[in-house]
Short mmCIF file of C-alpha atoms in Angstrom, two decimals:
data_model
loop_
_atom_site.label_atom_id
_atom_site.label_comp_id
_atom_site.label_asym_id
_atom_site.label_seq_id
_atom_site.Cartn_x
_atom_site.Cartn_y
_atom_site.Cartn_z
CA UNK Y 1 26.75 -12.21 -27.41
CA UNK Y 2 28.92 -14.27 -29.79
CA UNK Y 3 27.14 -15.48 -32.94
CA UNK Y 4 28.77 -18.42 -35.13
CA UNK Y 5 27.54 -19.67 -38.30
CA UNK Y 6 27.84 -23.49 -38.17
CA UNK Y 7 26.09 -24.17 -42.02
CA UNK Y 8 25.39 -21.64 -44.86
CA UNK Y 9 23.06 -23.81 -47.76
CA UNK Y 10 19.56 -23.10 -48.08
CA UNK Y 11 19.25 -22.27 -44.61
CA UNK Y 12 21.42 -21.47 -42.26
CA UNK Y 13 22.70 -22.71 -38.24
CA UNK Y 14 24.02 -19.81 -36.36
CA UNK Y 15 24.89 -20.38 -32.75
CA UNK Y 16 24.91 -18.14 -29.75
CA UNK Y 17 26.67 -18.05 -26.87
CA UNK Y 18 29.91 -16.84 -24.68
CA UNK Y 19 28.02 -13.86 -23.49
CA UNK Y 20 30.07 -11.41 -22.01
CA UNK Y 21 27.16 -9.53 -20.31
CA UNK Y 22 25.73 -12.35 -18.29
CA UNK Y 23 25.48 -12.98 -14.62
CA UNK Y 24 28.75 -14.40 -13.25
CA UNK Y 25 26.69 -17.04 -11.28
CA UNK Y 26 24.58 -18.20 -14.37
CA UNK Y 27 25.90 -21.20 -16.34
CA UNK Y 28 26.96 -20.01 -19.98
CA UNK Y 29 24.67 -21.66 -22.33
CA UNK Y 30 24.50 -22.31 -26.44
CA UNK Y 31 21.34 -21.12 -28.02
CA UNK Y 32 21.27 -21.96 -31.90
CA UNK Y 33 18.78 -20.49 -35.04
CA UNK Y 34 18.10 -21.55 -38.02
CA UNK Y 35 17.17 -19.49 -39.98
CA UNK Y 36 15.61 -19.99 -43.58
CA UNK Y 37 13.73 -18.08 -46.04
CA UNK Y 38 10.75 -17.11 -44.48
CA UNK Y 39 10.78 -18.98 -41.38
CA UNK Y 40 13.22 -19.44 -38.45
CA UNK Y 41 13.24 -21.63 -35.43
CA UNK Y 42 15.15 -20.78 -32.22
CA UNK Y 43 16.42 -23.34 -30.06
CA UNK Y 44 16.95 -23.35 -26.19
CA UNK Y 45 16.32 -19.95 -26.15
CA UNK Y 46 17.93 -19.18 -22.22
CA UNK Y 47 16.59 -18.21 -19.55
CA UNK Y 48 15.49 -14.66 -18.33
CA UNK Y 49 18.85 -13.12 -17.69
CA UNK Y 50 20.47 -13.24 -21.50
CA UNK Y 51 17.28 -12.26 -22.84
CA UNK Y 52 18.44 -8.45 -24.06
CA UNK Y 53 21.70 -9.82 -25.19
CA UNK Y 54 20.19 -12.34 -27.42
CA UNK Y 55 17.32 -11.08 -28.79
CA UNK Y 56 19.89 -8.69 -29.68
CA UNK Y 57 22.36 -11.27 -31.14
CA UNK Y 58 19.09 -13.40 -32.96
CA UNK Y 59 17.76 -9.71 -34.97
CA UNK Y 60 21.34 -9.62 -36.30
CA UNK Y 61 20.38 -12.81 -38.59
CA UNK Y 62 16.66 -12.44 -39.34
CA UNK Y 63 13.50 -10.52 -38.87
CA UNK Y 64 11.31 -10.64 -35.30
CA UNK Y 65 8.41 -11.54 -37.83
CA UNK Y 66 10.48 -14.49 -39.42
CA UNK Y 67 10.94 -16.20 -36.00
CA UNK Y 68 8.28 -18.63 -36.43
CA UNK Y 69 9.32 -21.10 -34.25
CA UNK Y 70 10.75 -22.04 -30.77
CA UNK Y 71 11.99 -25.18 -29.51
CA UNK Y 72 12.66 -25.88 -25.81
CA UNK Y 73 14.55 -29.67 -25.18
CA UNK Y 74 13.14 -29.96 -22.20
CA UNK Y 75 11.82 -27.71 -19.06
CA UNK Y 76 14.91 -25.95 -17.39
CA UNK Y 77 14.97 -22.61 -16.44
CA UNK Y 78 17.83 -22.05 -18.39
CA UNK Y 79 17.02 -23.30 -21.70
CA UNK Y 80 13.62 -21.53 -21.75
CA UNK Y 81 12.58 -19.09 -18.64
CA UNK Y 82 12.62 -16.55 -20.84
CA UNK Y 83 9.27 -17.67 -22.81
CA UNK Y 84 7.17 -15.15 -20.81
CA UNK Y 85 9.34 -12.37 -22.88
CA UNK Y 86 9.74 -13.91 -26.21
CA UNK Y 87 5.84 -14.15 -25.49
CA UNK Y 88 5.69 -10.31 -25.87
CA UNK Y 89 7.88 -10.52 -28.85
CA UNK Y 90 6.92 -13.24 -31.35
CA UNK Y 91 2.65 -13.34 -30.52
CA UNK Y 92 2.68 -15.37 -33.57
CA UNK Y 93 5.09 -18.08 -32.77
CA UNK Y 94 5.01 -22.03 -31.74
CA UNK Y 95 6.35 -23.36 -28.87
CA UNK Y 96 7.68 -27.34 -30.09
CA UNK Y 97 8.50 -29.23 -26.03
CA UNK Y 98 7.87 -32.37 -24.76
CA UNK Y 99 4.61 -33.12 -24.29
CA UNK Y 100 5.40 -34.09 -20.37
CA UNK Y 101 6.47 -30.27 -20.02
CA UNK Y 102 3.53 -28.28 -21.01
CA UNK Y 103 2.11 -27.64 -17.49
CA UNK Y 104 5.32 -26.66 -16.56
CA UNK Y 105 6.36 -24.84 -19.02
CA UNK Y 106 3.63 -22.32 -19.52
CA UNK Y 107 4.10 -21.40 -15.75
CA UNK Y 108 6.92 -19.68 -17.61
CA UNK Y 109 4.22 -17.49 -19.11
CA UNK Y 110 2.47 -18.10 -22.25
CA UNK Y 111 -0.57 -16.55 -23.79
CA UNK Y 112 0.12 -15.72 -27.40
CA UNK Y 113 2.37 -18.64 -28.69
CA UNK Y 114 1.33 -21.83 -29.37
CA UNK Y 115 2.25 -25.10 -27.32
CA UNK Y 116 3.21 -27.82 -29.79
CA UNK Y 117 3.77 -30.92 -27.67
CA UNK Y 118 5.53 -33.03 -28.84
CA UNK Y 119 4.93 -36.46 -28.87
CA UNK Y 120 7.50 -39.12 -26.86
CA UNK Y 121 8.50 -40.52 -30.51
CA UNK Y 122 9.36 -37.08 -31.88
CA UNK Y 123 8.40 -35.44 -35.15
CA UNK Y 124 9.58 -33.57 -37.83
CA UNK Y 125 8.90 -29.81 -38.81
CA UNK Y 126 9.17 -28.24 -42.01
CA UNK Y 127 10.61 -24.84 -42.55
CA UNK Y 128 11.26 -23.43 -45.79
CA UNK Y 129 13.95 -25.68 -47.61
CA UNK Y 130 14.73 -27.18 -44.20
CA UNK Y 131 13.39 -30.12 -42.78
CA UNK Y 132 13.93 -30.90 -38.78
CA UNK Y 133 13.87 -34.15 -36.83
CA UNK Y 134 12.59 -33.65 -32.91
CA UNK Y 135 14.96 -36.33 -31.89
CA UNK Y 136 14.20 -38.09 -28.82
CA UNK Y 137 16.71 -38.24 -26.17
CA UNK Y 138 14.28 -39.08 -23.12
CA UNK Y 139 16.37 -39.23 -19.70
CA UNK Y 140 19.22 -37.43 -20.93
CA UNK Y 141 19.01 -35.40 -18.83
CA UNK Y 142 15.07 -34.40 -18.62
CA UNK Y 143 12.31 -37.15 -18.40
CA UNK Y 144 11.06 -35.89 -21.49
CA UNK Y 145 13.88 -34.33 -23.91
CA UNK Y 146 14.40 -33.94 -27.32
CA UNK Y 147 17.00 -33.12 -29.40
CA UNK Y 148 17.29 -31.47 -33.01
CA UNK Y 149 18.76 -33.19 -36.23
CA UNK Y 150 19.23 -31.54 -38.78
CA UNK Y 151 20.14 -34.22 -42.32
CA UNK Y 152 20.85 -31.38 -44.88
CA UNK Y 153 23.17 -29.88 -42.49
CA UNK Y 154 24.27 -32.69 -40.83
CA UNK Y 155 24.06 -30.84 -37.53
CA UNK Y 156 22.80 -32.81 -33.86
CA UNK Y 157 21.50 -29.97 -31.33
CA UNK Y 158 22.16 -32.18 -28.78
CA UNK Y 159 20.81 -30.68 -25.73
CA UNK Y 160 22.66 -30.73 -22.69
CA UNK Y 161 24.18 -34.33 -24.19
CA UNK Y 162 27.98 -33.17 -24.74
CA UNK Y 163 28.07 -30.33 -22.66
CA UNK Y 164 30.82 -29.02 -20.49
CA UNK Y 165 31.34 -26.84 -17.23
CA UNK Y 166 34.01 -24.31 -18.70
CA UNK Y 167 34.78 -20.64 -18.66
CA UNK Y 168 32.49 -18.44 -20.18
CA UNK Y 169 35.25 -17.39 -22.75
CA UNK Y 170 35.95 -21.25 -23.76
CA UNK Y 171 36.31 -21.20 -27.77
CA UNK Y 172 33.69 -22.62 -29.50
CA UNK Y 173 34.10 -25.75 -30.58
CA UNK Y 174 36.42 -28.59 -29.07
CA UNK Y 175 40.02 -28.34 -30.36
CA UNK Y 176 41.40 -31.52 -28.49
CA UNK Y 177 38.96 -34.15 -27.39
CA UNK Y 178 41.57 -35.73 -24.80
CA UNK Y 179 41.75 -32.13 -22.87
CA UNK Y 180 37.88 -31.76 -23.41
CA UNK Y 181 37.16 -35.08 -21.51
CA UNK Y 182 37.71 -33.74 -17.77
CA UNK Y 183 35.49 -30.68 -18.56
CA UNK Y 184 32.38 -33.05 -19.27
CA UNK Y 185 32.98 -36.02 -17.11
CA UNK Y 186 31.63 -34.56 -13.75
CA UNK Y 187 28.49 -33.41 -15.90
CA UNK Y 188 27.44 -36.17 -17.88
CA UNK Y 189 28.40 -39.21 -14.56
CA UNK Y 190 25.94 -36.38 -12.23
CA UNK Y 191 23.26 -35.15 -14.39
CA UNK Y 192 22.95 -38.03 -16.70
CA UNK Y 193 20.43 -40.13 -15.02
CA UNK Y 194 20.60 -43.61 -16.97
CA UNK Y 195 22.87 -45.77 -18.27
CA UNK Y 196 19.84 -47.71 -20.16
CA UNK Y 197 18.80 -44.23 -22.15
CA UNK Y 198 22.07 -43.40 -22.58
CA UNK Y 199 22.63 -46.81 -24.70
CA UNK Y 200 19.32 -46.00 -26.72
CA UNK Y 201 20.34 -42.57 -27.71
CA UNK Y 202 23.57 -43.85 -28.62
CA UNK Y 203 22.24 -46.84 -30.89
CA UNK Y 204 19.41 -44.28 -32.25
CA UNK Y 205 22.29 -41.57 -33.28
CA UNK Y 206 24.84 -43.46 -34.61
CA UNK Y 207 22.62 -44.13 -37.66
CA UNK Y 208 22.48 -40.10 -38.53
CA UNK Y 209 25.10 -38.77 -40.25
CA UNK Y 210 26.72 -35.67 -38.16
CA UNK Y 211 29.64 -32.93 -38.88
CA UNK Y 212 28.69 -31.55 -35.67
CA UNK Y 213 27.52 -32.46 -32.38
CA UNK Y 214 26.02 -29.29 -30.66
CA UNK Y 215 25.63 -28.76 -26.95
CA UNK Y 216 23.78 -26.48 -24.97
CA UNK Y 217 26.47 -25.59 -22.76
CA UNK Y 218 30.60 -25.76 -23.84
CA UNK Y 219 32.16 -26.74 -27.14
CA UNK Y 220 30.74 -27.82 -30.37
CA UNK Y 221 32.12 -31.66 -31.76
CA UNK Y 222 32.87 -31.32 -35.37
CA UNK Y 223 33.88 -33.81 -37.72
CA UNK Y 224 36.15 -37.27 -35.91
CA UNK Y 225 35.46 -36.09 -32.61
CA UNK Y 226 31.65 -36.58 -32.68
CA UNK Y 227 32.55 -40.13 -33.12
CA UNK Y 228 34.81 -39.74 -30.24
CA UNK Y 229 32.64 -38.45 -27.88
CA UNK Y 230 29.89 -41.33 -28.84
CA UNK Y 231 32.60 -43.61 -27.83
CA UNK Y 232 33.91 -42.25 -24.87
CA UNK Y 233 30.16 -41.13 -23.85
CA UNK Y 234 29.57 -45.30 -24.64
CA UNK Y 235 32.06 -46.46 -21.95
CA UNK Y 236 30.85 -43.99 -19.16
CA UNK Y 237 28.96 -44.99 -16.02
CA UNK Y 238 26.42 -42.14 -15.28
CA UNK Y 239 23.82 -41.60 -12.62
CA UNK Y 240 26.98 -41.11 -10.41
CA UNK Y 241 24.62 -40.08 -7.53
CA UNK Y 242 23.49 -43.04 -6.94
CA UNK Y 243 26.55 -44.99 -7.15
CA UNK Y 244 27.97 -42.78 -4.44
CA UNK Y 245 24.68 -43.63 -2.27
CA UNK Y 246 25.39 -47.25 -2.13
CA UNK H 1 21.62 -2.89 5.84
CA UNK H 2 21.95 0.41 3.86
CA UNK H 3 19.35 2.14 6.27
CA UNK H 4 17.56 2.86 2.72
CA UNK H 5 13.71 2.14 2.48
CA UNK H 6 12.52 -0.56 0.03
CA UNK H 7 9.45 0.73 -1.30
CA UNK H 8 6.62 -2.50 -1.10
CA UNK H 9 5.32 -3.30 -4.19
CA UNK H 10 1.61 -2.81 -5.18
CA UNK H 11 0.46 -6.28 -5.68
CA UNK H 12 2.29 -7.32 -2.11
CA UNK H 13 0.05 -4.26 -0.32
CA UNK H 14 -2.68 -5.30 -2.42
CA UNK H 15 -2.65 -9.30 -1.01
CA UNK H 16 -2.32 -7.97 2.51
CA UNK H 17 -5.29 -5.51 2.12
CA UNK H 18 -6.97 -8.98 0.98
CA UNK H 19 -5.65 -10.93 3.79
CA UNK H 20 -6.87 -8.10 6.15
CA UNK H 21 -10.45 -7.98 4.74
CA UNK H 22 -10.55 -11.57 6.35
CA UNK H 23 -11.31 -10.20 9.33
CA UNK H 24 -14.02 -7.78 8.38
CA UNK H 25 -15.90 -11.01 7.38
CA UNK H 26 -15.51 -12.87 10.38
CA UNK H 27 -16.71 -9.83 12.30
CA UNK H 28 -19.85 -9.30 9.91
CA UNK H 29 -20.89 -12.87 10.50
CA UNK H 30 -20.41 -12.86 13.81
CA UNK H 31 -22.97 -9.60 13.54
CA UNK H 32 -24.99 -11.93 11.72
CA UNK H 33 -24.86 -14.56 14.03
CA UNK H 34 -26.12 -11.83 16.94
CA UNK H 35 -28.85 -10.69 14.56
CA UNK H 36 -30.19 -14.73 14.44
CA UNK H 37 -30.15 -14.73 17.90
CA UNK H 38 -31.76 -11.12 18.78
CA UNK H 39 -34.62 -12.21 15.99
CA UNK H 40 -35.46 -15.21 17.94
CA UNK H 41 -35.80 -13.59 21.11
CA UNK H 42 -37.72 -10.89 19.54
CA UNK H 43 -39.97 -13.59 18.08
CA UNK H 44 -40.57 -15.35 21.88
CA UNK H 45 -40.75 -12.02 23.37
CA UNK H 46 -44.29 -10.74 21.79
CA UNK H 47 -45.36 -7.92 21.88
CA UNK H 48 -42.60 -6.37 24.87
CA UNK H 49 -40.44 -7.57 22.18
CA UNK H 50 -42.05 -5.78 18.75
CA UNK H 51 -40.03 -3.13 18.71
CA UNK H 52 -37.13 -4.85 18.51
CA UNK H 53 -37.94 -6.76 15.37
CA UNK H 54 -37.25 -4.00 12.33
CA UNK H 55 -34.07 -3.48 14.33
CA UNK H 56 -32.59 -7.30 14.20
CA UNK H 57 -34.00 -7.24 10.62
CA UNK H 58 -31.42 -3.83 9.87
CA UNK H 59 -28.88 -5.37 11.56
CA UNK H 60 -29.74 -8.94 9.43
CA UNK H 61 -29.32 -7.00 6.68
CA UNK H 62 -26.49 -4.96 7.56
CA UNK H 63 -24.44 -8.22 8.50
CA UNK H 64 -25.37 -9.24 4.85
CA UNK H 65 -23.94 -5.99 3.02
CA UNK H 66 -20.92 -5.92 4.89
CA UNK H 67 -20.19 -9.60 3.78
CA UNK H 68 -21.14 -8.78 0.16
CA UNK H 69 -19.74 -5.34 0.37
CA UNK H 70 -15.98 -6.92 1.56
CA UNK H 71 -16.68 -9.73 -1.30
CA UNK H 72 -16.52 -6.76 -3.44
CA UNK H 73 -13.33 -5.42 -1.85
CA UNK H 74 -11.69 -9.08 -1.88
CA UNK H 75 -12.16 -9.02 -5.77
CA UNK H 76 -11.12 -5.63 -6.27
CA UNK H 77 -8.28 -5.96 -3.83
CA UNK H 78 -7.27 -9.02 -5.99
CA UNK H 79 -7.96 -7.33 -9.56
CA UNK H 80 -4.91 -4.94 -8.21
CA UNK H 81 -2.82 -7.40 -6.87
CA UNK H 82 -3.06 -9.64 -10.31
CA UNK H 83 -3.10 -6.01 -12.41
CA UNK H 84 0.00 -5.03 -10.29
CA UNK H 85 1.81 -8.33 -11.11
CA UNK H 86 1.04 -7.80 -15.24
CA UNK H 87 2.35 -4.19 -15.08
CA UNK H 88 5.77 -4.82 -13.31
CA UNK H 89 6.21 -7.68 -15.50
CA UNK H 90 5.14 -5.91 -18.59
CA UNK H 91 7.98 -3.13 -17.21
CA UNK H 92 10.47 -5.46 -16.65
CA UNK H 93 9.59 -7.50 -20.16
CA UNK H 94 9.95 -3.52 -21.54
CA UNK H 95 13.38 -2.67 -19.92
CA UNK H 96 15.11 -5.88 -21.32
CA UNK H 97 13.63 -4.77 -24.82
CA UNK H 98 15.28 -1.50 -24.16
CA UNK H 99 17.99 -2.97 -23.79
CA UNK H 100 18.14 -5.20 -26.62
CA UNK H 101 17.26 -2.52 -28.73
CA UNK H 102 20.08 -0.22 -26.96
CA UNK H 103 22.83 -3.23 -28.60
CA UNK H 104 21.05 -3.04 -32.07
CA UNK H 105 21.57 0.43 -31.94
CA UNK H 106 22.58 1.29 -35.79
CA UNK H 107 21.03 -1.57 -36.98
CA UNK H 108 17.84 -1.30 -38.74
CA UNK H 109 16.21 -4.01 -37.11
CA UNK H 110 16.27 -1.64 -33.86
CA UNK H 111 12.61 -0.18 -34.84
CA UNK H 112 11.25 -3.79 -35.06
CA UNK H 113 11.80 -3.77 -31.47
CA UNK H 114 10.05 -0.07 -31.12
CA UNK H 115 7.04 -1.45 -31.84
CA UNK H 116 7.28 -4.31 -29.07
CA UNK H 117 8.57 -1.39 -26.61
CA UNK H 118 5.09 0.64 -27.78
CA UNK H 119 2.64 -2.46 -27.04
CA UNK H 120 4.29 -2.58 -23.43
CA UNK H 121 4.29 1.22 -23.25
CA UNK H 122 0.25 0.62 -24.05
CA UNK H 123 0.29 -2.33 -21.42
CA UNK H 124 1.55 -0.48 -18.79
CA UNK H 125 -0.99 2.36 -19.15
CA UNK H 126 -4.08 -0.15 -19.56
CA UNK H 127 -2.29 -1.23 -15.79
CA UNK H 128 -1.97 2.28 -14.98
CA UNK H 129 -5.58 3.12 -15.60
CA UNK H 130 -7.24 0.01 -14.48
CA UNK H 131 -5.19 0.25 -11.14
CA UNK H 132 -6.87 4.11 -10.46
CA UNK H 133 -10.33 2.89 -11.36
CA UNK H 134 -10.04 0.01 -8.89
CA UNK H 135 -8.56 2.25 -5.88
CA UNK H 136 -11.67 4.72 -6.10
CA UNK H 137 -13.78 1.85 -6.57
CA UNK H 138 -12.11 0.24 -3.38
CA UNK H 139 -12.22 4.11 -1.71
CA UNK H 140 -15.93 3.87 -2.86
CA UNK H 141 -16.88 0.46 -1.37
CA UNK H 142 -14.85 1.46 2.16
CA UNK H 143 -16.67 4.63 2.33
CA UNK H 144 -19.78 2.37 1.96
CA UNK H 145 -19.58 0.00 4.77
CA UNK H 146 -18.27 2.92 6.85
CA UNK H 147 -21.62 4.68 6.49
CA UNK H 148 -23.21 1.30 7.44
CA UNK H 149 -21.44 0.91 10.69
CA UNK H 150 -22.39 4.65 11.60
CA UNK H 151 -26.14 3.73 10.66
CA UNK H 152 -25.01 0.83 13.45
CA UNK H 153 -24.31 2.99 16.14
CA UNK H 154 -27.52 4.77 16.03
CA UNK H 155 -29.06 1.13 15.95
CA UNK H 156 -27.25 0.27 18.44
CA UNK H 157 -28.83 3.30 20.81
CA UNK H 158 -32.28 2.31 19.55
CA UNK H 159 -31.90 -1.08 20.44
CA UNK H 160 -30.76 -0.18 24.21
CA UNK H 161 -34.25 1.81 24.57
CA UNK H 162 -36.33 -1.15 23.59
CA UNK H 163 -34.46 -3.38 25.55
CA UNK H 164 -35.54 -1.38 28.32
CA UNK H 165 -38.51 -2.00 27.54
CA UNK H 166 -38.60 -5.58 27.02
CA UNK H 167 -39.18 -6.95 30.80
CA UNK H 168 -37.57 -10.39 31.39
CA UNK H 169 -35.89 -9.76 27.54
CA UNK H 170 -33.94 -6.59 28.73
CA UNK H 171 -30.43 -8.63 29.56
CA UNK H 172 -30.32 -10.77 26.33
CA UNK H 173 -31.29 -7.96 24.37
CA UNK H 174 -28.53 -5.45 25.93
CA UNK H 175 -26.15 -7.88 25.53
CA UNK H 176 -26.74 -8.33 21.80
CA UNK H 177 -27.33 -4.52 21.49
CA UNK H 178 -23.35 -4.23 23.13
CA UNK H 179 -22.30 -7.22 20.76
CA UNK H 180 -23.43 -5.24 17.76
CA UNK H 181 -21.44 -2.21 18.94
CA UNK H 182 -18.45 -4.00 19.28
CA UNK H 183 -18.67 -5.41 16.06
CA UNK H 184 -19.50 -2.40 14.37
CA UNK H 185 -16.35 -0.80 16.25
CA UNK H 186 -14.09 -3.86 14.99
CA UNK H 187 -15.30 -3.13 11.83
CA UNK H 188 -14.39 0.53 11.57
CA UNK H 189 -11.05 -0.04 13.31
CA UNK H 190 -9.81 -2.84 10.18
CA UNK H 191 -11.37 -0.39 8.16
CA UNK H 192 -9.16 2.36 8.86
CA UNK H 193 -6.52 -0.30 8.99
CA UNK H 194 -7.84 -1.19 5.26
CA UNK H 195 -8.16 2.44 4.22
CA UNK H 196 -4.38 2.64 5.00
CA UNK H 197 -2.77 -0.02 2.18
CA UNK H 198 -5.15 1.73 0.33
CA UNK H 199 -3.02 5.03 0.56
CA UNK H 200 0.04 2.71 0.39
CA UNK H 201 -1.51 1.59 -2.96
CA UNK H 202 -2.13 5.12 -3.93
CA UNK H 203 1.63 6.55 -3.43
CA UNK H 204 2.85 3.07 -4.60
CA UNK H 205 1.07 2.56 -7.81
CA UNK H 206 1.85 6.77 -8.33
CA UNK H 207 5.52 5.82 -7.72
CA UNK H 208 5.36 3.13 -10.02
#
């Protein structure tokens, strides 16, 4: 599995994906780390089936004893059906998901970490040097989602907000926004389930001060084109589903 | 169809054993039922009937160890099935480690992931162990009820001599005696039935 290191300061942002080992019938999805003195927190971990490959990719950066932390955005099997096995490997760890999740979630199998559930306004956690803000980015796509902001780094994890249906050997990070758009549209119009939390994320992010806008699945946004893609993600119509019902 | 043989696993053979010891119970309390109703005749019939009354209380009792004894089974039956389900996740949890640690290979961060491999190694053989002390527990409580339904049979010939003796009794009280023989027979058939996930168990857990 590809790892790229997004910030270097005090801590660090390392992302994961493009795995050449996974399932061809498995979406390819982002994971990202950071990863600070002492303590780490992994984000979107994946689901069952890229397990090996990044636990693999994740001991590269850091100690199994320094991963102190999980965070899952929301309940899908593939940002976090593999909890049953990180379960075996970090006893010591906590679990930070939506509150609305936590019945759900632990049918993924959990008895040695700990369930922090977070609460619908969000909250922030503490590493070492680095200081996280659970975001909240309810209905986009999950009922109860959050997203990661990072203000040292000036990184958004941004969840499955920004993400694209692509290759699994798509580069990285978006090198032209206008050839990026068709890649995204089908996603964020189908899976995107309201125009109204759409708006509210929007409003709520524009505020925070971001070099990069980071997906779970497809390219990273750096610098202009985060702006970009609040714009054009401003003007679109989603909860295309529906539309097509009436 | 590649005309290969999928082997079942345990905790599937396990659940059907369960499923199967359904109808041990229904049988017993049907027994049960037939000792309630060869008590009360006893109990009208006097003294033509006396003799008849220590044998409805063995099969009373019977009835009531067979139901407790397949309660027993039920749990034990499940303790494998849920034991079964930890172990093949605990070796599935320990081949992706493998595997991870197979890509770290060179790295030195390769033996944190020993240790996690080791833990699942120790898993799997708590599994391993628990699994054989519940199958000669479950050979144990078989072999059990077995020995009740032969203690049946001879019940069963008892009963048919002092129902010949019982006068205007003698029909109900053959009738209940045959009842409780076909039970008992029901009961050895599923047991055999029983006795054979058991072996399943045996060479599946030993394949395992």
């Amino acid at each position: 599995m590809k790892s790229t290191i997004l910030y270097e300061g005090r801590h660090q942002w390392i992302a994961f994906g493009r795995d050449p080992d996974k399932p061809q019938k498995i979406i390819d999805t982002n994971q990202y780390m950071v990863v600070d003195e002492r303590r780490s927190l992994l984000m979107d971990p994946g689901g069952i089936e890229i397990f090996s490959s990044m636990l693999a990719a994740v001991l590269r950066h850091t100690d199994v004893g320094r991963i102190t932390d999980l965070f899952a955005s929301h309940q899908d099997p593939d940002i976090i059906s593999s909890l049953g096995l990180w379960d075996q490997a970090l006893p010591h760890a906590t679990l930070h998901a939506p509150w609305l999740w936590e019945g759900f979630i632990r049918h993924f199998g959990l008895n040695n970490i700990v369930y922090n559930a977070l609460p619908d306004e969000g909250q922030t956690l503490q590493l070492d040097s680095a200081e996280l803000l659970f975001l909240p980015a309810h209905y986009l796509h999950s009922s109860g989602n959050f997203h990661v902001y990072d203000a040292q780094a000036k990184i958004l994890m941004s969840g499955d907000v920004g993400a694209a249906l692509e290759p699994a050997d798509a580069p990285m990070f978006v090198e032209n926004f206008a050839e990026h758009v068709p890649k995204m549209e089908l996603f964020h119009r189908r899976w995107m389930p309201s125009n109204r939390a759409k708006q509210v994320w929007i409003d709520r992010v524009r505020q925070l001060d971001i070099d990069y806008l980071a997906p779970q699945h497809g390219r990273i946004f750096t610098g202009d084109d985060v702006g970009r893609f609040l714009d054009w993600f401003e003007a679109l119509e989603v909860g295309s589903a529906i539309t097509a019902e009436n | 169809m590649t005309g290969v043989a999928v082997r079942q696993r345990p905790f599937v053979t396990a659940a059907q054993l369960a499923g199967r010891l359904y109808g041990v119970l229904a049988t017993a309390r049907l027994m049960s039922l037939s000792a309630s109703n060869a008590k009360g005749i006893a109990a009208r019939g006097g003294e033509r009937t006396a003799g008849f009354r220590p044998i409805t209380d063995f099969i009373t009792e019977m009835a009531h160890d067979t139901i407790a004894l397949v309660s027993r089974i039920n749990d034990v039956a499940l303790q494998v099935s849920i034991t079964s389900v930890r172990a093949m996740r605990a070796g599935a949890a320990r081949e992706r480690f493998a595997t991870a640690a197979a890509m770290l290979s060179g790295y030195e961060r390769e033996t944190q992931l020993r240790a996690v491999i080791s833990g699942l190694d120790r898993q799997l053989e708590e599994c391993r162990r628990q699994e054989q002390t519940a199958m000669h527990k479950l050979i144990e409580l078989f072999d059990d009820i077995e020995q009740r339904t032969r203690a049946a049979k001879m019940i069963v010939t008892n009963s048919r001599t002092e129902a010949s003796r019982a006068g205007e009794f003698q029909t109900y009280l053959e009738s209940i005696a045959d009842s409780v023989e076909q039970a008992a027979d029901s009961i050895r058939g599923e047991i055999k039935a029983c006795r054979s996930y058991v072996s399943d168990l045996m060479e599946a857990i030993s394949a395992v």
